[in-house]
Short mmCIF file of C-alpha atoms and ligand atoms in Angstrom, two decimals:
data_model
loop_
_atom_site.label_atom_id
_atom_site.label_comp_id
_atom_site.label_asym_id
_atom_site.label_seq_id
_atom_site.Cartn_x
_atom_site.Cartn_y
_atom_site.Cartn_z
CA MET A 1 -129.70 -27.04 -105.70
CA SER A 2 -130.30 -28.23 -101.66
CA VAL A 3 -131.95 -31.23 -100.71
CA PRO A 4 -135.42 -30.47 -97.83
CA SER A 5 -135.91 -33.33 -96.34
CA SER A 6 -140.28 -32.04 -97.19
CA TYR A 7 -141.65 -28.91 -98.57
CA SER A 8 -141.89 -26.13 -97.41
CA ARG A 9 -145.24 -24.72 -95.51
CA THR A 10 -145.75 -22.08 -98.94
CA GLN A 11 -144.82 -25.25 -100.75
CA ILE A 12 -147.66 -26.95 -100.11
CA MET A 13 -149.92 -24.11 -99.18
CA LEU A 14 -149.37 -23.22 -103.43
CA HIS A 15 -150.03 -26.92 -104.56
CA TRP A 16 -153.06 -26.99 -103.49
CA GLY A 17 -153.86 -22.72 -103.27
CA ILE A 18 -152.86 -23.66 -107.30
CA ALA A 19 -155.27 -27.53 -107.76
CA ILE A 20 -158.17 -24.62 -105.68
CA LEU A 21 -157.64 -22.37 -109.08
CA ILE A 22 -158.25 -25.02 -111.70
CA LEU A 23 -161.36 -25.17 -110.26
CA VAL A 24 -162.49 -22.29 -110.64
CA GLN A 25 -161.37 -22.24 -113.92
CA MET A 26 -163.25 -24.77 -114.95
CA VAL A 27 -165.97 -22.97 -113.93
CA SER A 28 -165.24 -20.14 -114.35
CA LYS A 29 -165.02 -21.18 -118.54
CA PHE A 30 -168.48 -20.54 -118.42
CA ALA A 31 -168.42 -17.17 -118.10
CA ILE A 32 -164.62 -16.34 -120.52
CA GLY A 33 -166.47 -18.89 -123.32
CA PRO A 34 -169.63 -17.34 -124.62
CA ALA A 35 -167.67 -13.54 -124.46
CA TRP A 36 -164.80 -15.44 -126.44
CA ASP A 37 -167.62 -16.47 -129.01
CA ALA A 38 -169.39 -13.19 -129.13
CA ILE A 39 -166.23 -11.50 -129.82
CA GLU A 40 -165.65 -13.57 -132.26
CA LYS A 41 -168.46 -13.00 -134.24
CA GLY A 42 -168.20 -9.12 -133.45
CA GLN A 43 -170.60 -8.79 -131.28
CA GLU A 44 -171.10 -7.32 -127.62
CA ILE A 45 -169.91 -9.17 -125.38
CA THR A 46 -173.78 -10.24 -122.29
CA GLY A 47 -174.11 -12.37 -119.00
CA ILE A 48 -171.59 -12.44 -116.76
CA THR A 49 -168.13 -11.23 -116.57
CA PRO A 50 -164.97 -12.53 -118.37
CA ILE A 51 -162.82 -11.13 -115.41
CA LEU A 52 -163.77 -13.90 -113.04
CA HIS A 53 -161.53 -16.60 -115.31
CA VAL A 54 -159.14 -13.55 -115.98
CA ILE A 55 -158.27 -12.79 -113.02
CA PRO A 56 -158.24 -16.49 -111.32
CA GLY A 57 -155.95 -16.84 -114.51
CA ILE A 58 -153.31 -14.50 -113.61
CA SER A 59 -153.61 -15.60 -110.15
CA VAL A 60 -152.12 -19.00 -111.29
CA LEU A 61 -149.39 -17.94 -113.72
CA LEU A 62 -148.15 -15.81 -111.02
CA LEU A 63 -148.50 -17.96 -108.74
CA VAL A 64 -146.37 -21.14 -110.52
CA ILE A 65 -143.80 -18.76 -111.14
CA VAL A 66 -143.48 -17.80 -107.70
CA ARG A 67 -143.63 -21.56 -106.90
CA LEU A 68 -140.85 -22.38 -109.54
CA ILE A 69 -138.81 -20.38 -108.29
CA LEU A 70 -139.09 -21.11 -104.40
CA ARG A 71 -138.27 -24.82 -106.50
CA PHE A 72 -135.13 -24.01 -107.68
CA ARG A 73 -134.28 -22.05 -104.16
CA HIS A 74 -135.72 -24.04 -101.14
CA GLY A 75 -135.22 -27.39 -103.64
CA VAL A 76 -137.24 -29.73 -103.42
CA PRO A 77 -137.59 -33.44 -101.14
CA LYS A 78 -135.83 -36.76 -102.65
CA ALA A 79 -138.31 -39.97 -104.74
CA VAL A 80 -140.07 -40.96 -101.89
CA GLU A 81 -137.31 -45.10 -100.53
CA GLY A 82 -139.32 -47.91 -102.96
CA GLY A 83 -139.78 -47.09 -105.98
CA SER A 84 -138.22 -48.25 -109.60
CA PRO A 85 -135.95 -45.42 -111.34
CA LEU A 86 -138.15 -46.15 -113.91
CA GLN A 87 -140.65 -44.57 -111.94
CA GLU A 88 -138.44 -42.34 -110.38
CA LYS A 89 -137.90 -41.08 -113.94
CA ALA A 90 -141.99 -40.56 -114.94
CA ALA A 91 -142.83 -38.88 -111.61
CA LYS A 92 -140.28 -36.09 -112.64
CA ALA A 93 -141.10 -36.02 -115.81
CA ALA A 94 -145.19 -35.97 -115.05
CA HIS A 95 -144.31 -32.58 -112.25
CA ILE A 96 -142.00 -30.74 -115.55
CA ALA A 97 -145.14 -31.75 -117.67
CA LEU A 98 -147.09 -30.34 -115.20
CA TYR A 99 -145.35 -27.31 -114.88
CA VAL A 100 -145.30 -25.85 -118.41
CA LEU A 101 -148.38 -26.55 -118.72
CA LEU A 102 -149.03 -24.74 -115.56
CA LEU A 103 -146.99 -21.82 -117.32
CA LEU A 104 -148.71 -22.05 -121.16
CA ILE A 105 -152.34 -22.46 -120.33
CA PRO A 106 -152.85 -19.02 -118.47
CA ALA A 107 -149.77 -17.31 -121.86
CA SER A 108 -151.78 -19.25 -124.11
CA GLY A 109 -155.50 -17.59 -122.58
CA LEU A 110 -153.57 -13.84 -122.50
CA THR A 111 -152.66 -14.27 -125.60
CA ALA A 112 -155.76 -14.74 -127.11
CA TRP A 113 -157.66 -12.67 -125.07
CA PHE A 114 -155.47 -9.62 -125.46
CA GLY A 115 -154.09 -10.29 -128.14
CA GLY A 116 -157.47 -11.66 -130.52
CA VAL A 117 -155.60 -14.28 -131.41
CA SER A 118 -157.96 -17.29 -131.77
CA GLN A 119 -154.93 -19.96 -132.85
CA ALA A 120 -153.62 -19.10 -128.75
CA ALA A 121 -158.22 -19.45 -127.91
CA ASP A 122 -157.65 -23.28 -129.71
CA ALA A 123 -153.92 -23.78 -127.85
CA HIS A 124 -155.26 -22.94 -124.49
CA GLY A 125 -158.53 -25.70 -125.22
CA LEU A 126 -155.92 -28.23 -125.81
CA PHE A 127 -153.03 -27.87 -123.45
CA PHE A 128 -155.74 -27.80 -121.06
CA LYS A 129 -157.63 -31.21 -122.01
CA ALA A 130 -153.79 -32.12 -121.55
CA LEU A 131 -153.43 -30.73 -118.01
CA LEU A 132 -157.25 -32.41 -117.13
CA ALA A 133 -155.29 -35.83 -118.79
CA LEU A 134 -152.11 -35.71 -117.10
CA ILE A 135 -153.45 -34.13 -113.05
CA LEU A 136 -156.10 -37.04 -113.32
CA LEU A 137 -153.53 -39.80 -113.98
CA HIS A 138 -151.65 -37.88 -111.34
CA ALA A 139 -153.91 -37.74 -108.33
CA LEU A 140 -154.52 -41.42 -108.65
CA ALA A 141 -150.28 -42.03 -108.86
CA ALA A 142 -151.01 -40.33 -105.16
CA ILE A 143 -153.63 -42.20 -104.40
CA TYR A 144 -151.57 -45.67 -104.68
CA HIS A 145 -148.72 -44.70 -103.42
CA GLN A 146 -151.20 -43.71 -100.05
CA HIS A 147 -152.65 -46.15 -99.97
CA VAL A 148 -151.14 -49.49 -101.85
CA LEU A 149 -147.89 -48.45 -101.07
CA LYS A 150 -148.00 -47.12 -98.40
CA ASP A 151 -144.90 -45.20 -98.57
CA GLY A 152 -146.41 -41.80 -97.47
CA LEU A 153 -145.83 -39.52 -100.46
CA MET A 154 -148.88 -37.87 -99.92
CA SER A 155 -149.03 -36.82 -96.18
CA ARG A 156 -145.22 -35.11 -97.80
CA MET A 157 -148.09 -32.54 -99.08
CA MET A 158 -149.89 -32.19 -96.99
CA LYS A 159 -147.95 -30.97 -94.08
CA SER A 160 -144.18 -29.68 -93.40
CA GLY A 161 -141.50 -31.17 -91.57
C1 HEM B 201 -155.08 -29.10 -110.63
C2 HEM B 201 -154.16 -30.03 -110.11
C3 HEM B 201 -152.71 -29.69 -109.33
C4 HEM B 201 -151.72 -29.41 -109.31
C5 HEM B 201 -151.72 -28.69 -110.71
C6 HEM B 201 -150.86 -30.40 -109.01
C7 HEM B 201 -149.52 -30.29 -109.40
C8 HEM B 201 -148.15 -30.94 -109.02
C9 HEM B 201 -146.60 -30.64 -109.28
C10 HEM B 201 -145.77 -29.51 -110.19
C11 HEM B 201 -146.24 -30.94 -108.06
C12 HEM B 201 -144.22 -32.07 -107.94
C13 HEM B 201 -143.84 -30.40 -107.33
C14 HEM B 201 -142.58 -29.94 -106.97
O1 HEM B 201 -141.75 -31.42 -106.76
O2 HEM B 201 -141.88 -29.25 -106.98
C15 HEM B 201 -146.78 -31.83 -107.33
C16 HEM B 201 -147.12 -33.09 -106.73
C17 HEM B 201 -147.40 -33.33 -106.21
N1 HEM B 201 -149.47 -33.45 -105.96
FE1 HEM B 201 -149.88 -32.44 -106.72
N2 HEM B 201 -151.46 -31.62 -108.18
C18 HEM B 201 -152.19 -31.12 -108.79
C19 HEM B 201 -152.94 -31.95 -106.94
C20 HEM B 201 -152.94 -33.14 -106.91
C21 HEM B 201 -153.93 -34.58 -106.60
C22 HEM B 201 -155.72 -34.19 -106.73
C23 HEM B 201 -152.83 -35.19 -105.20
C24 HEM B 201 -153.58 -36.09 -104.42
C25 HEM B 201 -154.48 -36.46 -105.01
C26 HEM B 201 -151.78 -34.31 -105.12
C27 HEM B 201 -150.51 -35.08 -104.54
C28 HEM B 201 -149.63 -34.33 -105.02
C29 HEM B 201 -148.81 -35.55 -104.02
C30 HEM B 201 -148.94 -36.35 -102.87
C31 HEM B 201 -147.47 -33.83 -104.78
C32 HEM B 201 -145.36 -34.77 -104.17
C33 HEM B 201 -145.08 -35.32 -105.49
C34 HEM B 201 -143.33 -36.26 -104.57
O3 HEM B 201 -143.21 -35.49 -103.81
O4 HEM B 201 -142.82 -37.25 -105.69
N3 HEM B 201 -152.01 -33.49 -106.31
N4 HEM B 201 -148.39 -31.61 -107.84
C1 HEM B 202 -153.90 -21.73 -114.81
C2 HEM B 202 -155.21 -20.99 -115.78
C3 HEM B 202 -156.27 -21.17 -116.37
C4 HEM B 202 -156.74 -22.05 -116.69
C5 HEM B 202 -156.98 -23.82 -116.25
C6 HEM B 202 -158.44 -21.94 -118.40
C7 HEM B 202 -158.89 -22.31 -118.33
C8 HEM B 202 -159.74 -23.10 -119.15
C9 HEM B 202 -160.73 -23.65 -119.68
C10 HEM B 202 -160.45 -24.93 -119.27
C11 HEM B 202 -161.51 -22.76 -121.01
C12 HEM B 202 -162.63 -23.86 -121.88
C13 HEM B 202 -162.41 -24.34 -122.90
C14 HEM B 202 -162.91 -25.19 -123.81
O1 HEM B 202 -163.99 -24.86 -123.71
O2 HEM B 202 -162.12 -25.49 -124.96
C15 HEM B 202 -160.56 -22.14 -120.80
C16 HEM B 202 -161.28 -20.86 -122.17
C17 HEM B 202 -160.56 -19.54 -122.36
N1 HEM B 202 -159.47 -18.90 -121.71
FE1 HEM B 202 -158.88 -20.16 -119.62
N2 HEM B 202 -157.39 -20.14 -118.61
C18 HEM B 202 -156.95 -19.98 -117.73
C19 HEM B 202 -155.80 -19.12 -117.78
C20 HEM B 202 -156.18 -17.89 -118.61
C21 HEM B 202 -156.89 -16.49 -118.67
C22 HEM B 202 -155.15 -15.65 -117.85
C23 HEM B 202 -156.84 -16.37 -119.57
C24 HEM B 202 -157.13 -15.13 -121.23
C25 HEM B 202 -156.71 -13.88 -119.27
C26 HEM B 202 -157.79 -17.59 -120.37
C27 HEM B 202 -158.44 -16.91 -122.03
C28 HEM B 202 -159.54 -18.18 -121.86
C29 HEM B 202 -160.01 -17.45 -122.84
C30 HEM B 202 -159.90 -16.85 -124.32
C31 HEM B 202 -160.97 -19.30 -123.02
C32 HEM B 202 -161.76 -18.78 -124.55
C33 HEM B 202 -161.16 -19.94 -125.82
C34 HEM B 202 -162.13 -20.27 -126.04
O3 HEM B 202 -163.96 -20.35 -125.41
O4 HEM B 202 -161.66 -21.57 -127.18
N3 HEM B 202 -157.64 -18.31 -119.86
N4 HEM B 202 -160.07 -21.71 -119.93
#
């Protein structure tokens, strides 16, 4: 795999676009949650349309797949200098876990919604909690790099080149 000097514009746009969609999902859960409860009770769906959760959720899945393809084709810049091998490994593991959850969350949501599998809905909620915890650590790490280590890591996800 090639080692570029920076993330491409598309990779950066996908990173922030997906982050915004995750926020959308946190709000639109209030549309799908009551609908799911109604389905489980055999009642009719009323209230806000669950499509507000389904469409952005499917978009996340597709955009993550595009992102992974680009990652394999374009590559990603190597770790910033000054970090220990352990820090590098931790960052790599966190990024892999983020990608895995970004695939598992929509996949379990789709299985629950279209397959009517309630265990998948439970897993969906649990995966999301794990994602939230990882995102928090990820954002704190980025802020630490930016403001304490001042190694320019943040600017890699802000502009290309
Ligand atoms: C939903 C929220 C987020 C998700 C799912 C996410 C996911 C990811 C993933 C998977 C990578 C690895 C990219 C790769 O090498 O292929 C990454 C990199 C990065 N993210 Fe996030 N991120 C999120 C939010 C944030 C936030 C809030 C910040 C800043 C405060 C941030 C800053 C960065 C930076 C600076 C990198 C580059 C790290 C490096 O080059 O080593 N991310 N993000
Ligand atoms: C990355 C994309 C997605 C995120 C971040 C996300 C996030 C969430 C969150 C936070 C909840 C509330 C969980 C709870 O209260 O325990 C939820 C519920 C739900 N989501 Fe998603 N979701 C995504 C994609 C999808 C997709 C693509 C579908 C189906 C087409 C879907 C179907 C559902 C269903 C059926 C529920 C109700 C489950 C329940 O209340 O137990 N989600 N989602």
